[in-house]
């Protein structure tokens, strides 16, 4: 704690470097800056205490300062151990008016290269806003904060935090440990805290899936807005964002020539579509795998060969997982890949590449080429390169999506926070998406910057189509 601001970041003296990048990012984030201007007087988030867990990048720094500009108190962590830009974290702590010696910004607990223990320690720092107050709002990416609160309440209701079982995932063991400490200090902490939470806005596909599961099982504790499925989020960030940041990650990690290489993209959803464009843009020969006949057919119509992973395991030069699923590339398959094949994941969790199995291959030797780039040498003398230890490589090996596309996502986030905070009681304990007129508003806020000239419907045309001149223009079932 310095000058009253709590933080745990790599190096506060990086703040100027972060601030310069934020200044440039603000220019590229017209939606977010327009929302700041629109709500500056109103201060709709005054009284909001926002616990945020979302990649601590430069773009997120601009989001954090937008929430603060609208009146919120904020505490922030990253939702991935490798995704923090240390200069962004430092700049947010120091704040626009502060100095390294006297920071006056927002508490951040995040640095690039956290251990898993440190990750869960950081996440636990979100829950104490001082004076015995917890957060009343959550911004989540992947759902780890929401999970922690729900598990906390579950165990407090049961009256005990269970012991970890031998086959529990290491992360679950760490969650249990974190909650055990909290339970020992205050056996009703999360129960009280959850009762005060007005809602969560969730950023990504995997996190949203967790929310719908909680709602389906009748276990969701507060209203949620699914930001991912705003059209201006998943059809832009997931696709065009990855189109930019996938090759960025590959280049920074390996600098290998992509043209002519055989790239295998597992999954042809929104992220997969962007990944394919990214690799094709560099002249790679791209093939995809899918389990969904609709997405497989889409891929085929795009002129892509749809294969089984097994068909190409020995020929592929680059393997990218984008499924959000589990057990996509197994150790036994990695053992059969070409020498120096690159294996990387851009799905949210590290469940797609069998890293645990890889580490157990007899005689395998892991060498760090540089942080987040590892060579795994098999006993037969051939090696593969695994990026970011199987975690999101576009954030681990590069700096994630660019500002302009994140402005779309984060304008949705900010509007979701305003909705949930200012309309308590209007949202039930369910998962919602933002109404279409707000989705269209997000898009509208990004048109001028690109010189787009939008045609206005005449009254007659609008009547013919059965829509209002001001929109919304499409029915909710329209798929874009
Ligand atoms: P999506 O549901 O649109 O796409 C996933 C696709 O993978 C689906 O078409 C599904 O049929 C397919 N799939 C599932 N299991 C498969 C298997 N075993 N083999 C082949 N294909 C399989 O989801 P979306 O939005 O594309 O997100 C994918 C993942 O990326 C999620 O984990 C999401 O959270 C994450 N994400 C990552 C971002 C990043 O910056 N790296 C940005 C946005 C999302």
PDB file of C-alpha atoms in Angstrom, residues 132-345:
ATOM      1  CA  UNK A 132     -15.771  -4.370   5.838  1.00  0.00           C
ATOM      2  CA  UNK A 133     -17.249  -3.823   2.399  1.00  0.00           C
ATOM      3  CA  UNK A 134     -17.106  -6.333  -0.433  1.00  0.00           C
ATOM      4  CA  UNK A 135     -17.752  -5.723  -4.115  1.00  0.00           C
ATOM      5  CA  UNK A 136     -21.317  -5.170  -5.316  1.00  0.00           C
ATOM      6  CA  UNK A 137     -20.494  -5.723  -9.018  1.00  0.00           C
ATOM      7  CA  UNK A 138     -18.310  -8.194 -10.919  1.00  0.00           C
ATOM      8  CA  UNK A 139     -16.627  -7.957 -14.311  1.00  0.00           C
ATOM      9  CA  UNK A 140     -15.514 -11.477 -15.143  1.00  0.00           C
ATOM     10  CA  UNK A 141     -13.627 -13.105 -18.002  1.00  0.00           C
ATOM     11  CA  UNK A 142     -13.862 -16.873 -17.838  1.00  0.00           C
ATOM     12  CA  UNK A 143     -15.894 -16.820 -14.653  1.00  0.00           C
ATOM     13  CA  UNK A 144     -13.233 -17.385 -11.983  1.00  0.00           C
ATOM     14  CA  UNK A 145     -14.531 -14.667  -9.635  1.00  0.00           C
ATOM     15  CA  UNK A 146     -18.104 -15.836 -10.082  1.00  0.00           C
ATOM     16  CA  UNK A 147     -16.925 -19.397  -9.403  1.00  0.00           C
ATOM     17  CA  UNK A 148     -15.107 -18.377  -6.233  1.00  0.00           C
ATOM     18  CA  UNK A 149     -18.155 -16.551  -4.872  1.00  0.00           C
ATOM     19  CA  UNK A 150     -20.488 -19.448  -5.713  1.00  0.00           C
ATOM     20  CA  UNK A 151     -18.143 -22.036  -4.190  1.00  0.00           C
ATOM     21  CA  UNK A 152     -17.679 -19.821  -1.120  1.00  0.00           C
ATOM     22  CA  UNK A 153     -21.440 -19.647  -0.579  1.00  0.00           C
ATOM     23  CA  UNK A 154     -21.841 -23.377  -1.240  1.00  0.00           C
ATOM     24  CA  UNK A 155     -19.268 -24.317   1.398  1.00  0.00           C
ATOM     25  CA  UNK A 156     -20.506 -21.760   3.913  1.00  0.00           C
ATOM     26  CA  UNK A 157     -24.019 -23.156   3.518  1.00  0.00           C
ATOM     27  CA  UNK A 158     -22.647 -26.684   4.016  1.00  0.00           C
ATOM     28  CA  UNK A 159     -20.716 -25.463   7.066  1.00  0.00           C
ATOM     29  CA  UNK A 160     -17.290 -26.652   5.882  1.00  0.00           C
ATOM     30  CA  UNK A 161     -14.794 -26.455   3.041  1.00  0.00           C
ATOM     31  CA  UNK A 162     -14.150 -30.030   1.860  1.00  0.00           C
ATOM     32  CA  UNK A 163     -10.701 -31.582   1.631  1.00  0.00           C
ATOM     33  CA  UNK A 164      -9.283 -31.870  -1.881  1.00  0.00           C
ATOM     34  CA  UNK A 165      -9.529 -35.361  -3.403  1.00  0.00           C
ATOM     35  CA  UNK A 166      -6.513 -37.055  -4.953  1.00  0.00           C
ATOM     36  CA  UNK A 167      -7.882 -36.691  -8.479  1.00  0.00           C
ATOM     37  CA  UNK A 168      -8.911 -33.030  -8.091  1.00  0.00           C
ATOM     38  CA  UNK A 169      -7.334 -30.633 -10.570  1.00  0.00           C
ATOM     39  CA  UNK A 170      -4.527 -28.560  -9.021  1.00  0.00           C
ATOM     40  CA  UNK A 171      -6.473 -25.348  -9.548  1.00  0.00           C
ATOM     41  CA  UNK A 172      -9.450 -26.731  -7.659  1.00  0.00           C
ATOM     42  CA  UNK A 173      -7.143 -27.622  -4.788  1.00  0.00           C
ATOM     43  CA  UNK A 174      -5.925 -24.013  -4.753  1.00  0.00           C
ATOM     44  CA  UNK A 175      -9.503 -22.711  -4.776  1.00  0.00           C
ATOM     45  CA  UNK A 176     -10.331 -24.928  -1.803  1.00  0.00           C
ATOM     46  CA  UNK A 177      -7.258 -23.652   0.049  1.00  0.00           C
ATOM     47  CA  UNK A 178      -8.135 -20.006  -0.609  1.00  0.00           C
ATOM     48  CA  UNK A 179     -11.686 -20.550   0.577  1.00  0.00           C
ATOM     49  CA  UNK A 180     -10.575 -22.513   3.640  1.00  0.00           C
ATOM     50  CA  UNK A 181      -8.520 -19.517   4.808  1.00  0.00           C
ATOM     51  CA  UNK A 182     -11.470 -17.208   4.264  1.00  0.00           C
ATOM     52  CA  UNK A 183     -13.900 -19.611   5.978  1.00  0.00           C
ATOM     53  CA  UNK A 184     -11.679 -19.881   9.057  1.00  0.00           C
ATOM     54  CA  UNK A 185     -11.641 -16.091   9.390  1.00  0.00           C
ATOM     55  CA  UNK A 186     -15.337 -15.510   8.669  1.00  0.00           C
ATOM     56  CA  UNK A 187     -17.743 -18.400   8.098  1.00  0.00           C
ATOM     57  CA  UNK A 188     -20.392 -16.209   6.400  1.00  0.00           C
ATOM     58  CA  UNK A 189     -18.182 -13.887   4.367  1.00  0.00           C
ATOM     59  CA  UNK A 190     -19.207 -15.014   0.872  1.00  0.00           C
ATOM     60  CA  UNK A 191     -22.844 -15.490   1.849  1.00  0.00           C
ATOM     61  CA  UNK A 192     -23.035 -11.828   2.885  1.00  0.00           C
ATOM     62  CA  UNK A 193     -20.967 -10.740  -0.062  1.00  0.00           C
ATOM     63  CA  UNK A 194     -23.090 -12.599  -2.622  1.00  0.00           C
ATOM     64  CA  UNK A 195     -26.269 -11.085  -1.196  1.00  0.00           C
ATOM     65  CA  UNK A 196     -24.841  -7.636  -1.934  1.00  0.00           C
ATOM     66  CA  UNK A 197     -23.823  -8.336  -5.526  1.00  0.00           C
ATOM     67  CA  UNK A 198     -26.125  -6.694  -8.065  1.00  0.00           C
ATOM     68  CA  UNK A 199     -24.701  -8.629 -10.970  1.00  0.00           C
ATOM     69  CA  UNK A 200     -21.870  -9.867 -13.116  1.00  0.00           C
ATOM     70  CA  UNK A 201     -21.030  -9.038 -16.717  1.00  0.00           C
ATOM     71  CA  UNK A 202     -19.121 -11.898 -18.352  1.00  0.00           C
ATOM     72  CA  UNK A 203     -16.704 -11.437 -21.215  1.00  0.00           C
ATOM     73  CA  UNK A 204     -16.013 -14.794 -22.817  1.00  0.00           C
ATOM     74  CA  UNK A 205     -17.563 -17.934 -24.301  1.00  0.00           C
ATOM     75  CA  UNK A 206     -16.289 -20.284 -21.596  1.00  0.00           C
ATOM     76  CA  UNK A 207     -17.412 -17.997 -18.766  1.00  0.00           C
ATOM     77  CA  UNK A 208     -20.839 -17.589 -20.317  1.00  0.00           C
ATOM     78  CA  UNK A 209     -21.168 -21.375 -20.599  1.00  0.00           C
ATOM     79  CA  UNK A 210     -20.467 -21.634 -16.869  1.00  0.00           C
ATOM     80  CA  UNK A 211     -23.171 -19.031 -16.136  1.00  0.00           C
ATOM     81  CA  UNK A 212     -25.840 -20.801 -18.187  1.00  0.00           C
ATOM     82  CA  UNK A 213     -24.976 -24.046 -16.407  1.00  0.00           C
ATOM     83  CA  UNK A 214     -25.397 -22.377 -12.990  1.00  0.00           C
ATOM     84  CA  UNK A 215     -28.717 -20.857 -14.114  1.00  0.00           C
ATOM     85  CA  UNK A 216     -29.945 -24.180 -15.513  1.00  0.00           C
ATOM     86  CA  UNK A 217     -29.125 -25.939 -12.236  1.00  0.00           C
ATOM     87  CA  UNK A 218     -30.913 -23.211 -10.268  1.00  0.00           C
ATOM     88  CA  UNK A 219     -27.670 -22.266  -8.535  1.00  0.00           C
ATOM     89  CA  UNK A 220     -27.017 -18.808  -9.981  1.00  0.00           C
ATOM     90  CA  UNK A 221     -26.900 -16.301  -7.120  1.00  0.00           C
ATOM     91  CA  UNK A 222     -27.233 -12.945  -8.916  1.00  0.00           C
ATOM     92  CA  UNK A 223     -28.200 -11.556 -12.344  1.00  0.00           C
ATOM     93  CA  UNK A 224     -25.695 -11.898 -15.155  1.00  0.00           C
ATOM     94  CA  UNK A 225     -25.205 -10.209 -18.496  1.00  0.00           C
ATOM     95  CA  UNK A 226     -23.609 -12.292 -21.203  1.00  0.00           C
ATOM     96  CA  UNK A 227     -21.415  -9.723 -22.931  1.00  0.00           C
ATOM     97  CA  UNK A 228     -19.848 -12.342 -25.194  1.00  0.00           C
ATOM     98  CA  UNK A 229     -23.021 -12.823 -27.196  1.00  0.00           C
ATOM     99  CA  UNK A 230     -23.540  -9.205 -28.041  1.00  0.00           C
ATOM    100  CA  UNK A 231     -23.026  -9.302 -31.791  1.00  0.00           C
ATOM    101  CA  UNK A 232     -20.516  -6.473 -31.438  1.00  0.00           C
ATOM    102  CA  UNK A 233     -18.487  -8.698 -29.102  1.00  0.00           C
ATOM    103  CA  UNK A 234     -18.232 -12.287 -30.295  1.00  0.00           C
ATOM    104  CA  UNK A 235     -18.549 -11.537 -34.010  1.00  0.00           C
ATOM    105  CA  UNK A 236     -15.774  -8.931 -33.714  1.00  0.00           C
ATOM    106  CA  UNK A 237     -13.401  -9.549 -30.783  1.00  0.00           C
ATOM    107  CA  UNK A 238     -13.413 -13.343 -31.025  1.00  0.00           C
ATOM    108  CA  UNK A 239     -12.999 -13.234 -34.802  1.00  0.00           C
ATOM    109  CA  UNK A 240     -11.199 -10.068 -35.897  1.00  0.00           C
ATOM    110  CA  UNK A 241      -9.330  -9.797 -32.611  1.00  0.00           C
ATOM    111  CA  UNK A 242      -7.810 -13.238 -33.008  1.00  0.00           C
ATOM    112  CA  UNK A 243      -7.132 -12.557 -36.673  1.00  0.00           C
ATOM    113  CA  UNK A 244      -4.742  -9.882 -35.425  1.00  0.00           C
ATOM    114  CA  UNK A 245      -3.330 -11.394 -32.257  1.00  0.00           C
ATOM    115  CA  UNK A 246      -2.809 -15.019 -33.307  1.00  0.00           C
ATOM    116  CA  UNK A 247      -0.074 -14.308 -35.860  1.00  0.00           C
ATOM    117  CA  UNK A 248       1.249 -11.628 -33.538  1.00  0.00           C
ATOM    118  CA  UNK A 249       1.742 -14.293 -30.867  1.00  0.00           C
ATOM    119  CA  UNK A 250       3.295 -16.765 -33.303  1.00  0.00           C
ATOM    120  CA  UNK A 251       5.698 -14.157 -34.650  1.00  0.00           C
ATOM    121  CA  UNK A 252       6.807 -12.840 -31.276  1.00  0.00           C
ATOM    122  CA  UNK A 253       7.207 -16.369 -29.942  1.00  0.00           C
ATOM    123  CA  UNK A 254       9.001 -18.047 -32.805  1.00  0.00           C
ATOM    124  CA  UNK A 255       9.428 -15.655 -35.763  1.00  0.00           C
ATOM    125  CA  UNK A 256       8.908 -18.695 -37.955  1.00  0.00           C
ATOM    126  CA  UNK A 257       7.811 -18.128 -41.563  1.00  0.00           C
ATOM    127  CA  UNK A 258       4.113 -18.937 -41.747  1.00  0.00           C
ATOM    128  CA  UNK A 259       3.722 -18.866 -45.535  1.00  0.00           C
ATOM    129  CA  UNK A 260       3.575 -22.344 -47.043  1.00  0.00           C
ATOM    130  CA  UNK A 261       3.313 -24.087 -43.697  1.00  0.00           C
ATOM    131  CA  UNK A 262       0.517 -26.531 -42.930  1.00  0.00           C
ATOM    132  CA  UNK A 263      -1.530 -25.045 -40.093  1.00  0.00           C
ATOM    133  CA  UNK A 264      -4.199 -27.063 -38.300  1.00  0.00           C
ATOM    134  CA  UNK A 265      -6.933 -25.096 -36.544  1.00  0.00           C
ATOM    135  CA  UNK A 266      -9.051 -27.138 -34.138  1.00  0.00           C
ATOM    136  CA  UNK A 267     -12.531 -25.617 -33.933  1.00  0.00           C
ATOM    137  CA  UNK A 268     -14.214 -23.357 -36.491  1.00  0.00           C
ATOM    138  CA  UNK A 269     -16.373 -21.216 -34.198  1.00  0.00           C
ATOM    139  CA  UNK A 270     -15.896 -17.452 -33.914  1.00  0.00           C
ATOM    140  CA  UNK A 271     -12.300 -17.706 -32.694  1.00  0.00           C
ATOM    141  CA  UNK A 272     -11.502 -20.498 -35.130  1.00  0.00           C
ATOM    142  CA  UNK A 273     -12.784 -18.417 -38.045  1.00  0.00           C
ATOM    143  CA  UNK A 274     -10.489 -15.558 -37.040  1.00  0.00           C
ATOM    144  CA  UNK A 275      -7.561 -17.928 -36.519  1.00  0.00           C
ATOM    145  CA  UNK A 276      -8.009 -19.355 -40.008  1.00  0.00           C
ATOM    146  CA  UNK A 277      -8.082 -15.881 -41.573  1.00  0.00           C
ATOM    147  CA  UNK A 278      -5.016 -14.918 -39.601  1.00  0.00           C
ATOM    148  CA  UNK A 279      -2.996 -17.884 -40.845  1.00  0.00           C
ATOM    149  CA  UNK A 280      -4.336 -17.762 -44.399  1.00  0.00           C
ATOM    150  CA  UNK A 281      -3.405 -14.072 -44.514  1.00  0.00           C
ATOM    151  CA  UNK A 282       0.196 -15.144 -44.072  1.00  0.00           C
ATOM    152  CA  UNK A 283      -0.043 -17.729 -46.817  1.00  0.00           C
ATOM    153  CA  UNK A 284      -0.222 -20.763 -44.590  1.00  0.00           C
ATOM    154  CA  UNK A 285      -2.121 -23.799 -45.894  1.00  0.00           C
ATOM    155  CA  UNK A 286      -4.896 -24.157 -43.353  1.00  0.00           C
ATOM    156  CA  UNK A 287      -7.036 -27.173 -42.496  1.00  0.00           C
ATOM    157  CA  UNK A 288      -9.575 -27.381 -39.698  1.00  0.00           C
ATOM    158  CA  UNK A 289     -11.169 -29.921 -37.394  1.00  0.00           C
ATOM    159  CA  UNK A 290     -14.776 -29.633 -36.168  1.00  0.00           C
ATOM    160  CA  UNK A 291     -17.356 -31.690 -34.322  1.00  0.00           C
ATOM    161  CA  UNK A 292     -20.350 -29.564 -35.333  1.00  0.00           C
ATOM    162  CA  UNK A 293     -21.693 -30.346 -38.810  1.00  0.00           C
ATOM    163  CA  UNK A 294     -22.818 -26.757 -39.360  1.00  0.00           C
ATOM    164  CA  UNK A 295     -19.396 -25.297 -38.600  1.00  0.00           C
ATOM    165  CA  UNK A 296     -17.721 -28.093 -40.582  1.00  0.00           C
ATOM    166  CA  UNK A 297     -19.903 -27.261 -43.582  1.00  0.00           C
ATOM    167  CA  UNK A 298     -19.131 -23.565 -43.186  1.00  0.00           C
ATOM    168  CA  UNK A 299     -15.426 -24.386 -43.239  1.00  0.00           C
ATOM    169  CA  UNK A 300     -15.820 -26.523 -46.320  1.00  0.00           C
ATOM    170  CA  UNK A 301     -17.726 -23.724 -48.096  1.00  0.00           C
ATOM    171  CA  UNK A 302     -14.818 -21.416 -47.253  1.00  0.00           C
ATOM    172  CA  UNK A 303     -12.630 -23.774 -49.246  1.00  0.00           C
ATOM    173  CA  UNK A 304     -10.996 -25.312 -46.225  1.00  0.00           C
ATOM    174  CA  UNK A 305     -10.283 -28.984 -45.928  1.00  0.00           C
ATOM    175  CA  UNK A 306     -11.991 -30.401 -42.847  1.00  0.00           C
ATOM    176  CA  UNK A 307      -9.921 -33.235 -41.454  1.00  0.00           C
ATOM    177  CA  UNK A 308      -9.529 -35.455 -38.449  1.00  0.00           C
ATOM    178  CA  UNK A 309      -6.610 -34.406 -36.296  1.00  0.00           C
ATOM    179  CA  UNK A 310      -5.228 -37.902 -36.745  1.00  0.00           C
ATOM    180  CA  UNK A 311      -5.058 -37.379 -40.536  1.00  0.00           C
ATOM    181  CA  UNK A 312      -2.590 -34.495 -40.186  1.00  0.00           C
ATOM    182  CA  UNK A 313      -0.799 -35.111 -36.915  1.00  0.00           C
ATOM    183  CA  UNK A 314       2.438 -36.074 -38.656  1.00  0.00           C
ATOM    184  CA  UNK A 315       2.245 -33.411 -41.391  1.00  0.00           C
ATOM    185  CA  UNK A 316       1.155 -30.270 -39.530  1.00  0.00           C
ATOM    186  CA  UNK A 317       3.676 -27.513 -38.839  1.00  0.00           C
ATOM    187  CA  UNK A 318       1.427 -25.450 -36.583  1.00  0.00           C
ATOM    188  CA  UNK A 319      -1.451 -26.654 -34.392  1.00  0.00           C
ATOM    189  CA  UNK A 320      -3.863 -24.128 -32.869  1.00  0.00           C
ATOM    190  CA  UNK A 321      -6.730 -25.086 -30.540  1.00  0.00           C
ATOM    191  CA  UNK A 322      -9.762 -22.768 -30.410  1.00  0.00           C
ATOM    192  CA  UNK A 323     -12.509 -25.051 -29.109  1.00  0.00           C
ATOM    193  CA  UNK A 324     -13.041 -23.990 -25.492  1.00  0.00           C
ATOM    194  CA  UNK A 325     -13.173 -27.756 -24.866  1.00  0.00           C
ATOM    195  CA  UNK A 326     -10.861 -30.308 -23.353  1.00  0.00           C
ATOM    196  CA  UNK A 327      -8.380 -33.003 -24.454  1.00  0.00           C
ATOM    197  CA  UNK A 328      -8.063 -31.693 -28.001  1.00  0.00           C
ATOM    198  CA  UNK A 329      -4.379 -32.489 -28.572  1.00  0.00           C
ATOM    199  CA  UNK A 330      -3.034 -35.340 -26.455  1.00  0.00           C
ATOM    200  CA  UNK A 331       0.552 -36.114 -25.430  1.00  0.00           C
ATOM    201  CA  UNK A 332       0.670 -39.269 -27.493  1.00  0.00           C
ATOM    202  CA  UNK A 333      -0.203 -37.169 -30.573  1.00  0.00           C
ATOM    203  CA  UNK A 334       2.409 -34.531 -29.779  1.00  0.00           C
ATOM    204  CA  UNK A 335       4.978 -37.332 -29.620  1.00  0.00           C
ATOM    205  CA  UNK A 336       4.233 -38.109 -33.288  1.00  0.00           C
ATOM    206  CA  UNK A 337       4.461 -34.566 -34.626  1.00  0.00           C
ATOM    207  CA  UNK A 338       7.110 -33.219 -36.977  1.00  0.00           C
ATOM    208  CA  UNK A 339      10.356 -31.859 -35.589  1.00  0.00           C
ATOM    209  CA  UNK A 340       9.762 -28.347 -34.191  1.00  0.00           C
ATOM    210  CA  UNK A 341       6.034 -28.381 -34.849  1.00  0.00           C
ATOM    211  CA  UNK A 342       4.399 -25.514 -32.959  1.00  0.00           C
ATOM    212  CA  UNK A 343       1.519 -26.313 -30.613  1.00  0.00           C
ATOM    213  CA  UNK A 344      -0.547 -23.501 -29.137  1.00  0.00           C
ATOM    214  CA  UNK A 345      -3.959 -22.688 -27.722  1.00  0.00           C
TER     215      UNK A 345
END
